[in-house]
Backbone as a ProteinNet text record, in pm:
[ID]
protein_1_A
[PRIMARY]
XXXXXXXXXXXXXXXXXXXXXXXXXXXXXXXXXXXXXXXXXXXXXXXXXXXXXXXXXXXXXXX
[TERTIARY]
-1049.9	-1063.4	-996.4	-1084.7	-1033.4	-910	-830	-693.2	-732.8	-827.7	-841.7	-878.9	-947.9	-994.8	-862.1	-770.7	-647.9	-551.2	-551.7	-467.4	-514.6	-638.1	-701.5	-652.9	-659.6	-615.6	-462.1	-390.5	-241.2	-172.5	-239.9	-159.8	-271.5	-354.7	-455.1	-408.9	-308.5	-244.1	-225.9	-167.3	-138.8	-271.5	-353.1	-485.9	-569.5	-560	-623.8	-569.2	-426.9	-351.2	-406.2	-420.2	-458.1	-596.9	-696.1	-824.3	-819.7	-724.3	-713.9	-641.5	-548.6	-487.5	-607	-681.9	-788.8	-882.8	-917.8	-1012.2	-957.5	-837	-766.7	-768	-773.3	-765.4	-912.1	-999.6	-1151.5	-1197	-1135.1	-1157.6	-1108.6	-1017.6	-950.3	-842.2	-802.8	-700.8	-758.9	-732.8	-788.4	-726.8	-815.1	-774.3	-639	-613.2	-489.4	-356	-393.1	-280.2	-252.8	-353.5	-333	-271.9	-307.9	-242.1	-105.5	-50.3	55.5	166.9	102.3	168.3	178.1	80.8	81	179.3	203.6	272.8	433.1	458.9	608.5	620.5	523.1	531.9	594.1	524.5	533.4	664.1	698.7	802	876.4	966.9	1052.7	1121.5	1176.3	1265.2	1193.3	1046.3	985.9	946	1015.8	988.8	998.7	1101.9	1119.5	1009.3	922.9	807	708.4	693.8	589	608.7	710.3	713.4	704.9	716.5	705.6	564.1	575.2	455.5	397	458.6	423.4	495.6	602.6	697.4	649.4	676.1	660.8	767.6	698.5	802	889.3	1016.5	1124.3	1102.1	1112.4	1112.2	1222.2	1230.9	1346.6	1342.4	1453.8	1472.4	1532.7	1438	1464	1523	1650	1710.6	1731.2
1336.7	1282.8	1126.3	1050.9	910.3	897.3	787.4	766.3	716.6	660.7	650.7	782.7	856.7	986.5	1085.1	1081.4	1149	1090.8	968.3	893.4	954.2	952.3	994.8	1150.1	1231.4	1369.9	1388.4	1316	1329.6	1260.1	1132	1073.4	980.2	1054	991.4	876.3	917	798.3	663.6	659	545.8	495.1	567.7	520.7	454.1	513	443.8	316.8	302.6	197.5	86.9	119.2	34.6	-38.8	67.2	14.9	-89.7	-60.9	-167.1	-295.3	-290.2	-415.8	-501.4	-423.7	-484.3	-557.5	-475.1	-529.1	-663.4	-661.8	-778.7	-921.2	-867.6	-997.9	-1004.9	-956	-981.8	-952.5	-856.8	-822.8	-899.5	-999.1	-1074.3	-995.7	-894.6	-787.1	-669.6	-628.6	-521	-393.8	-292.1	-164.9	-97.9	-132.5	-82.6	-171.4	-303.1	-377.2	-340	-328.8	-288.1	-146.6	-64.2	70.8	64.4	-3.3	-17.2	-78.6	-181.4	-240.3	-160.2	-80.6	15.1	131.8	155.6	270.3	233.4	93.8	59.7	20.8	-0.8	-28.4	111.8	203.9	355	403.3	377.8	438.6	331	239.6	148.4	194.1	297.9	353.7	358.7	330.6	342.1	201.7	100.2	-41.5	-60.5	9.4	2.3	39.6	134.7	180.2	84.7	10.3	-89.7	-198.3	-231	-320.3	-261.1	-157.4	-87.9	-112.2	-176.4	-221.9	-353.7	-417.1	-526.8	-652.8	-641.3	-750.7	-812.8	-940.2	-1004.8	-946.6	-928	-884.8	-991.3	-946	-1035.3	-1054.7	-1187.2	-1232.7	-1189.8	-1077.4	-1058.4	-1119.5	-1165.8	-1229.8	-1106.1	-1058.7	-955.5	-1038.9	-984.9	-1041.7	-939.7
791.6	675.4	656.1	587.6	586.3	491.5	528.4	468.9	307.9	264.1	134.3	41.7	114.3	54.4	41.3	143.8	147.3	58.3	25.3	-85.7	-223	-235.8	-354.4	-388.9	-287.8	-307.8	-328.2	-262.6	-273.8	-372.9	-423.6	-544.2	-621.9	-691.1	-769.2	-869.2	-935.9	-1037.5	-949.4	-837.8	-762	-707.5	-678.3	-633.2	-747.8	-861.8	-963.3	-1018.8	-1009	-1024.1	-932	-790.7	-692.6	-708.2	-780.5	-823.1	-934.7	-1042.9	-1129.2	-1082.8	-985.9	-938.1	-839	-766.5	-702	-785.9	-901.8	-994.6	-1060.9	-1096.3	-1150.8	-1044.6	-932.3	-818.7	-778	-851.5	-824.7	-681.7	-603.6	-464.5	-369.9	-412.7	-312.4	-229.5	-278.1	-237.7	-169.5	-46.4	5.3	-69.5	-50.3	-113.3	-74	63.7	128.1	88.2	59.7	18	-133.3	-209.7	-342.8	-370.2	-279	-295.2	-252.6	-153.7	-124.8	-227.7	-299.4	-405	-514.6	-554.9	-678.9	-619.2	-502.6	-461.8	-503.1	-462.4	-449.6	-611.4	-692.6	-838.2	-906.4	-868.4	-931.7	-873.9	-748.3	-670.2	-594.3	-658.7	-593.8	-480.2	-465.5	-380.5	-220.5	-242.7	-114.1	-64.5	-106.6	-69.7	87.8	125.7	268.8	358.6	309.5	380.4	358.3	263.7	251.9	372	399.8	500.4	652.7	679.9	807.8	877	987.7	1050	1020.1	917.5	851.1	884.9	962.8	987.6	1128.6	1137.9	1275	1372.9	1506.2	1600.2	1631.2	1672.9	1715.2	1857.7	1897.8	2033.6	2116.9	2176.2	2250.4	2399.6	2423.5	2569.4	2655	2734.8	2847.2	2962	3006.5	3147.9	3236.9
[MASK]
+++++++++++++++++++++++++++++++++++++++++++++++++++++++++++++++

């Protein structure tokens, strides 16, 4: 099952809000980005998950 379809099944309210946000941006925002923004708008305690995988990797000096 595709991720957007799964999101619609599990949380249709967030998915609908994501569509509204994307429409306000006139398509300049991807659905994935709009969905994450909608999710943290509705569930602020999940902000830490929004940043997971989207931070620049730290350059570690291996000795």
